[in-house]
Amino acid sequence: LVSGGADKQVVVWDVSSGEMVRKFRSHTGRVNCVRFNAESTLAISGSYDATVRLWDCKSRRYDPVQVLAEAKDSVSSVEISDHQILTGSVDGSVRQYDIRMGRLHTDTLSEPVTCVNFTKDGQCVLASSLDSTLRLLDKDTGDVLGSYTGHKNTKYRIESCLTSSDAHVVSGSEDGRVCFWDLVEAKLM
């Protein structure tokens, strides 16, 4: 388990014992989001300090192995696939870092981005923003393939995701609902 918070630290925990295994300190603002890679060898953190930091959980090193500092405002969401890191930030940008190729692709939305996810097939990105809209973006071109509305999200960071089959979009709502949309028809169910 990996956690982060207002103390500006990223903490790795042993789930079976409940004991802290490692603490990483380098962020200068609260840590908003954390993720492990599939092997749990790398932790990724996004912070109020507008950076994404990558931490090697297997080495004895306590400094980040890489710092991604392209965001202009707080990083609110991070996601990782095999060789790509996806971030959403309050500056309204969805950034895709291709670690193998050393490339950055940025899509700019009109409002602060609160949550980002890859589709299971890896071809698209789901991004939610503070204009009460979720957008399905083509990963390569940034084209909006679908928009999902009908929930309320104007103040808080609310999680969203796709179901395991990529058939439905799911999001919380500030009015206490959990909303489901058909991915293709973009209809609220």
PDB file of C-alpha atoms in Angstrom:
ATOM      1  CA  LEU A   1       0.000   0.000   0.000  1.00  0.00           C
ATOM      2  CA  VAL A   2       1.251   3.499  -0.774  1.00  0.00           C
ATOM      3  CA  SER A   3      -0.155   6.700   0.710  1.00  0.00           C
ATOM      4  CA  GLY A   4       0.462  10.429   0.621  1.00  0.00           C
ATOM      5  CA  GLY A   5      -0.950  13.444   2.388  1.00  0.00           C
ATOM      6  CA  ALA A   6      -0.632  16.921   3.830  1.00  0.00           C
ATOM      7  CA  ASP A   7       2.702  16.060   5.476  1.00  0.00           C
ATOM      8  CA  LYS A   8       4.300  16.128   1.973  1.00  0.00           C
ATOM      9  CA  GLN A   9       5.470  12.510   2.298  1.00  0.00           C
ATOM     10  CA  VAL A  10       4.918   9.336   0.303  1.00  0.00           C
ATOM     11  CA  VAL A  11       4.705   6.308   2.594  1.00  0.00           C
ATOM     12  CA  VAL A  12       4.920   2.630   1.616  1.00  0.00           C
ATOM     13  CA  TRP A  13       3.179   0.232   4.012  1.00  0.00           C
ATOM     14  CA  ASP A  14       3.343  -3.522   4.590  1.00  0.00           C
ATOM     15  CA  VAL A  15      -0.300  -4.580   4.343  1.00  0.00           C
ATOM     16  CA  SER A  16       0.058  -7.801   6.362  1.00  0.00           C
ATOM     17  CA  SER A  17       1.738  -6.184   9.380  1.00  0.00           C
ATOM     18  CA  GLY A  18       0.398  -2.644   9.066  1.00  0.00           C
ATOM     19  CA  GLU A  19       3.938  -1.361   9.490  1.00  0.00           C
ATOM     20  CA  MET A  20       5.513   1.477   7.558  1.00  0.00           C
ATOM     21  CA  VAL A  21       8.223   0.209   5.196  1.00  0.00           C
ATOM     22  CA  ARG A  22       9.567   3.420   3.618  1.00  0.00           C
ATOM     23  CA  LYS A  23       9.073   7.162   3.688  1.00  0.00           C
ATOM     24  CA  PHE A  24       9.948   9.337   0.735  1.00  0.00           C
ATOM     25  CA  ARG A  25      10.329  13.073   1.270  1.00  0.00           C
ATOM     26  CA  SER A  26      10.906  15.538  -1.525  1.00  0.00           C
ATOM     27  CA  HIS A  27       7.598  17.229  -2.321  1.00  0.00           C
ATOM     28  CA  THR A  28       7.225  20.831  -1.174  1.00  0.00           C
ATOM     29  CA  GLY A  29       3.415  20.665  -1.038  1.00  0.00           C
ATOM     30  CA  ARG A  30       0.791  18.153   0.054  1.00  0.00           C
ATOM     31  CA  VAL A  31       0.665  14.891  -1.869  1.00  0.00           C
ATOM     32  CA  ASN A  32      -2.668  14.657  -3.701  1.00  0.00           C
ATOM     33  CA  CYS A  33      -2.380  11.261  -5.402  1.00  0.00           C
ATOM     34  CA  VAL A  34      -0.208   8.154  -5.440  1.00  0.00           C
ATOM     35  CA  ARG A  35      -0.031   4.937  -7.463  1.00  0.00           C
ATOM     36  CA  PHE A  36       2.174   1.863  -7.746  1.00  0.00           C
ATOM     37  CA  ASN A  37       3.224   0.402 -11.068  1.00  0.00           C
ATOM     38  CA  ALA A  38       1.980  -3.160 -11.755  1.00  0.00           C
ATOM     39  CA  GLU A  39       4.974  -4.750 -10.001  1.00  0.00           C
ATOM     40  CA  SER A  40       4.863  -2.326  -7.019  1.00  0.00           C
ATOM     41  CA  THR A  41       8.519  -1.510  -7.636  1.00  0.00           C
ATOM     42  CA  LEU A  42       7.840   2.111  -8.530  1.00  0.00           C
ATOM     43  CA  ALA A  43       5.612   4.595  -6.695  1.00  0.00           C
ATOM     44  CA  ILE A  44       4.329   7.676  -8.495  1.00  0.00           C
ATOM     45  CA  SER A  45       3.109  10.733  -6.601  1.00  0.00           C
ATOM     46  CA  GLY A  46       1.418  13.949  -7.680  1.00  0.00           C
ATOM     47  CA  SER A  47       1.481  17.024  -5.504  1.00  0.00           C
ATOM     48  CA  TYR A  48       0.203  20.502  -4.806  1.00  0.00           C
ATOM     49  CA  ASP A  49       3.768  21.594  -5.689  1.00  0.00           C
ATOM     50  CA  ALA A  50       2.881  20.929  -9.384  1.00  0.00           C
ATOM     51  CA  THR A  51       5.256  17.969  -9.751  1.00  0.00           C
ATOM     52  CA  VAL A  52       5.020  14.238 -10.316  1.00  0.00           C
ATOM     53  CA  ARG A  53       7.767  12.225  -8.636  1.00  0.00           C
ATOM     54  CA  LEU A  54       8.811   8.644  -9.317  1.00  0.00           C
ATOM     55  CA  TRP A  55      10.219   6.630  -6.415  1.00  0.00           C
ATOM     56  CA  ASP A  56      12.192   3.367  -6.622  1.00  0.00           C
ATOM     57  CA  CYS A  57      10.712   1.134  -3.922  1.00  0.00           C
ATOM     58  CA  LYS A  58      13.367  -1.591  -4.272  1.00  0.00           C
ATOM     59  CA  SER A  59      16.546   0.458  -3.947  1.00  0.00           C
ATOM     60  CA  ARG A  60      17.939   2.123  -0.853  1.00  0.00           C
ATOM     61  CA  ARG A  61      17.628   5.494  -2.550  1.00  0.00           C
ATOM     62  CA  TYR A  62      15.309   8.014  -0.886  1.00  0.00           C
ATOM     63  CA  ASP A  63      15.453  10.698  -3.584  1.00  0.00           C
ATOM     64  CA  PRO A  64      13.037  10.467  -6.510  1.00  0.00           C
ATOM     65  CA  VAL A  65      14.450   8.726  -9.569  1.00  0.00           C
ATOM     66  CA  GLN A  66      12.657  11.246 -11.767  1.00  0.00           C
ATOM     67  CA  VAL A  67      10.750  14.511 -11.329  1.00  0.00           C
ATOM     68  CA  LEU A  68       8.188  15.584 -13.924  1.00  0.00           C
ATOM     69  CA  ALA A  69       7.678  19.327 -13.505  1.00  0.00           C
ATOM     70  CA  GLU A  70       5.655  20.389 -16.554  1.00  0.00           C
ATOM     71  CA  ALA A  71       2.405  21.136 -14.680  1.00  0.00           C
ATOM     72  CA  LYS A  72       1.627  24.783 -14.012  1.00  0.00           C
ATOM     73  CA  ASP A  73      -0.593  24.035 -11.005  1.00  0.00           C
ATOM     74  CA  SER A  74      -1.403  21.243  -8.545  1.00  0.00           C
ATOM     75  CA  VAL A  75      -1.306  17.660  -9.873  1.00  0.00           C
ATOM     76  CA  SER A  76      -4.620  16.069  -8.906  1.00  0.00           C
ATOM     77  CA  SER A  77      -4.444  12.605 -10.474  1.00  0.00           C
ATOM     78  CA  VAL A  78      -1.834  10.093 -11.672  1.00  0.00           C
ATOM     79  CA  GLU A  79      -2.165   6.781 -13.463  1.00  0.00           C
ATOM     80  CA  ILE A  80       0.447   4.400 -14.846  1.00  0.00           C
ATOM     81  CA  SER A  81       0.496   1.707 -17.528  1.00  0.00           C
ATOM     82  CA  ASP A  82       3.411  -0.385 -18.760  1.00  0.00           C
ATOM     83  CA  HIS A  83       5.520   2.525 -19.972  1.00  0.00           C
ATOM     84  CA  GLN A  84       3.241   5.547 -19.738  1.00  0.00           C
ATOM     85  CA  ILE A  85       2.343   7.911 -16.940  1.00  0.00           C
ATOM     86  CA  LEU A  86      -0.902   9.837 -17.197  1.00  0.00           C
ATOM     87  CA  THR A  87      -1.499  12.961 -15.099  1.00  0.00           C
ATOM     88  CA  GLY A  88      -4.296  15.448 -14.607  1.00  0.00           C
ATOM     89  CA  SER A  89      -3.755  18.852 -13.061  1.00  0.00           C
ATOM     90  CA  VAL A  90      -5.567  21.967 -11.933  1.00  0.00           C
ATOM     91  CA  ASP A  91      -4.031  23.873 -14.857  1.00  0.00           C
ATOM     92  CA  GLY A  92      -6.571  22.032 -17.050  1.00  0.00           C
ATOM     93  CA  SER A  93      -4.079  19.692 -18.699  1.00  0.00           C
ATOM     94  CA  VAL A  94      -3.962  15.956 -19.243  1.00  0.00           C
ATOM     95  CA  ARG A  95      -0.335  14.912 -19.735  1.00  0.00           C
ATOM     96  CA  GLN A  96       0.896  11.584 -21.099  1.00  0.00           C
ATOM     97  CA  TYR A  97       4.534  10.796 -20.473  1.00  0.00           C
ATOM     98  CA  ASP A  98       6.001   7.996 -22.578  1.00  0.00           C
ATOM     99  CA  ILE A  99       8.908   6.937 -20.373  1.00  0.00           C
ATOM    100  CA  ARG A 100      10.517   4.616 -22.956  1.00  0.00           C
ATOM    101  CA  MET A 101      10.504   7.182 -25.771  1.00  0.00           C
ATOM    102  CA  GLY A 102      11.044  10.265 -23.592  1.00  0.00           C
ATOM    103  CA  ARG A 103       7.977  11.990 -25.044  1.00  0.00           C
ATOM    104  CA  LEU A 104       5.300  14.200 -23.558  1.00  0.00           C
ATOM    105  CA  HIS A 105       1.837  14.693 -25.066  1.00  0.00           C
ATOM    106  CA  THR A 106      -0.434  17.347 -23.518  1.00  0.00           C
ATOM    107  CA  ASP A 107      -4.172  17.825 -24.032  1.00  0.00           C
ATOM    108  CA  THR A 108      -5.680  21.001 -22.587  1.00  0.00           C
ATOM    109  CA  LEU A 109      -9.246  21.034 -21.290  1.00  0.00           C
ATOM    110  CA  SER A 110     -11.199  24.136 -20.333  1.00  0.00           C
ATOM    111  CA  GLU A 111     -11.393  23.386 -16.591  1.00  0.00           C
ATOM    112  CA  PRO A 112      -9.224  21.886 -13.827  1.00  0.00           C
ATOM    113  CA  VAL A 113      -8.761  18.139 -14.319  1.00  0.00           C
ATOM    114  CA  THR A 114      -9.608  16.090 -11.226  1.00  0.00           C
ATOM    115  CA  CYS A 115      -9.222  12.459 -12.326  1.00  0.00           C
ATOM    116  CA  VAL A 116      -7.623  10.576 -15.239  1.00  0.00           C
ATOM    117  CA  ASN A 117      -7.740   6.924 -16.321  1.00  0.00           C
ATOM    118  CA  PHE A 118      -6.546   4.810 -19.229  1.00  0.00           C
ATOM    119  CA  THR A 119      -9.118   2.591 -20.930  1.00  0.00           C
ATOM    120  CA  LYS A 120      -8.367  -1.123 -20.598  1.00  0.00           C
ATOM    121  CA  ASP A 121      -7.374  -1.342 -24.272  1.00  0.00           C
ATOM    122  CA  GLY A 122      -4.950   1.565 -23.807  1.00  0.00           C
ATOM    123  CA  GLN A 123      -6.360   3.512 -26.771  1.00  0.00           C
ATOM    124  CA  CYS A 124      -8.201   6.238 -24.852  1.00  0.00           C
ATOM    125  CA  VAL A 125      -8.068   8.398 -21.749  1.00  0.00           C
ATOM    126  CA  LEU A 126     -10.992   9.286 -19.491  1.00  0.00           C
ATOM    127  CA  ALA A 127     -10.635  12.708 -17.865  1.00  0.00           C
ATOM    128  CA  SER A 128     -13.022  14.365 -15.424  1.00  0.00           C
ATOM    129  CA  SER A 129     -12.999  18.083 -14.776  1.00  0.00           C
ATOM    130  CA  LEU A 130     -14.638  20.717 -12.597  1.00  0.00           C
ATOM    131  CA  ASP A 131     -17.204  21.659 -15.255  1.00  0.00           C
ATOM    132  CA  SER A 132     -19.267  18.535 -14.406  1.00  0.00           C
ATOM    133  CA  THR A 133     -18.045  16.786 -17.551  1.00  0.00           C
ATOM    134  CA  LEU A 134     -16.115  13.602 -18.164  1.00  0.00           C
ATOM    135  CA  ARG A 135     -14.392  13.357 -21.541  1.00  0.00           C
ATOM    136  CA  LEU A 136     -13.154  10.317 -23.418  1.00  0.00           C
ATOM    137  CA  LEU A 137     -10.067  11.390 -25.362  1.00  0.00           C
ATOM    138  CA  ASP A 138      -8.226   9.555 -28.107  1.00  0.00           C
ATOM    139  CA  LYS A 139      -4.848   8.857 -26.525  1.00  0.00           C
ATOM    140  CA  ASP A 140      -2.853   9.675 -29.652  1.00  0.00           C
ATOM    141  CA  THR A 141      -4.703  12.679 -31.092  1.00  0.00           C
ATOM    142  CA  GLY A 142      -6.479  14.173 -28.074  1.00  0.00           C
ATOM    143  CA  ASP A 143      -9.774  14.241 -29.994  1.00  0.00           C
ATOM    144  CA  VAL A 144     -12.860  14.152 -27.758  1.00  0.00           C
ATOM    145  CA  LEU A 145     -14.634  10.879 -28.570  1.00  0.00           C
ATOM    146  CA  GLY A 146     -17.373  11.244 -25.969  1.00  0.00           C
ATOM    147  CA  SER A 147     -18.650  13.606 -23.271  1.00  0.00           C
ATOM    148  CA  TYR A 148     -20.531  12.456 -20.182  1.00  0.00           C
ATOM    149  CA  THR A 149     -22.690  14.888 -18.186  1.00  0.00           C
ATOM    150  CA  GLY A 150     -25.561  14.716 -15.726  1.00  0.00           C
ATOM    151  CA  HIS A 151     -23.587  14.552 -12.490  1.00  0.00           C
ATOM    152  CA  LYS A 152     -22.347  17.458 -10.381  1.00  0.00           C
ATOM    153  CA  ASN A 153     -18.610  18.119 -10.054  1.00  0.00           C
ATOM    154  CA  THR A 154     -17.681  21.795  -9.616  1.00  0.00           C
ATOM    155  CA  LYS A 155     -15.823  21.950  -6.290  1.00  0.00           C
ATOM    156  CA  TYR A 156     -14.156  18.671  -5.296  1.00  0.00           C
ATOM    157  CA  ARG A 157     -11.889  15.973  -6.633  1.00  0.00           C
ATOM    158  CA  ILE A 158     -14.217  13.078  -7.397  1.00  0.00           C
ATOM    159  CA  GLU A 159     -13.006   9.725  -8.724  1.00  0.00           C
ATOM    160  CA  SER A 160     -14.193   8.356 -12.037  1.00  0.00           C
ATOM    161  CA  CYS A 161     -13.349   5.178 -13.922  1.00  0.00           C
ATOM    162  CA  LEU A 162     -14.431   2.727 -16.566  1.00  0.00           C
ATOM    163  CA  THR A 163     -15.900  -0.685 -15.811  1.00  0.00           C
ATOM    164  CA  SER A 164     -13.684  -3.743 -16.353  1.00  0.00           C
ATOM    165  CA  SER A 165     -15.103  -4.247 -19.857  1.00  0.00           C
ATOM    166  CA  ASP A 166     -14.803  -0.537 -20.809  1.00  0.00           C
ATOM    167  CA  ALA A 167     -18.548  -0.627 -21.535  1.00  0.00           C
ATOM    168  CA  HIS A 168     -19.553   1.965 -18.936  1.00  0.00           C
ATOM    169  CA  VAL A 169     -18.199   5.167 -17.399  1.00  0.00           C
ATOM    170  CA  VAL A 170     -18.630   5.565 -13.631  1.00  0.00           C
ATOM    171  CA  SER A 171     -18.298   8.705 -11.514  1.00  0.00           C
ATOM    172  CA  GLY A 172     -19.296  10.016  -8.142  1.00  0.00           C
ATOM    173  CA  SER A 173     -21.304  13.230  -7.890  1.00  0.00           C
ATOM    174  CA  GLU A 174     -21.264  16.063  -5.367  1.00  0.00           C
ATOM    175  CA  ASP A 175     -24.963  15.445  -4.701  1.00  0.00           C
ATOM    176  CA  GLY A 176     -24.157  11.977  -3.303  1.00  0.00           C
ATOM    177  CA  ARG A 177     -25.013   9.902  -6.377  1.00  0.00           C
ATOM    178  CA  VAL A 178     -22.881   7.378  -8.228  1.00  0.00           C
ATOM    179  CA  CYS A 179     -23.529   7.823 -11.947  1.00  0.00           C
ATOM    180  CA  PHE A 180     -23.151   5.321 -14.801  1.00  0.00           C
ATOM    181  CA  TRP A 181     -23.088   6.123 -18.518  1.00  0.00           C
ATOM    182  CA  ASP A 182     -23.047   3.847 -21.514  1.00  0.00           C
ATOM    183  CA  LEU A 183     -19.613   4.447 -23.061  1.00  0.00           C
ATOM    184  CA  VAL A 184     -20.772   4.471 -26.685  1.00  0.00           C
ATOM    185  CA  GLU A 185     -24.120   6.245 -26.370  1.00  0.00           C
ATOM    186  CA  ALA A 186     -22.975   8.595 -23.560  1.00  0.00           C
ATOM    187  CA  LYS A 187     -26.400   8.223 -21.937  1.00  0.00           C
ATOM    188  CA  LEU A 188     -26.799   8.432 -18.169  1.00  0.00           C
ATOM    189  CA  MET A 189     -28.239   5.147 -16.930  1.00  0.00           C
TER     190      MET A 189
END
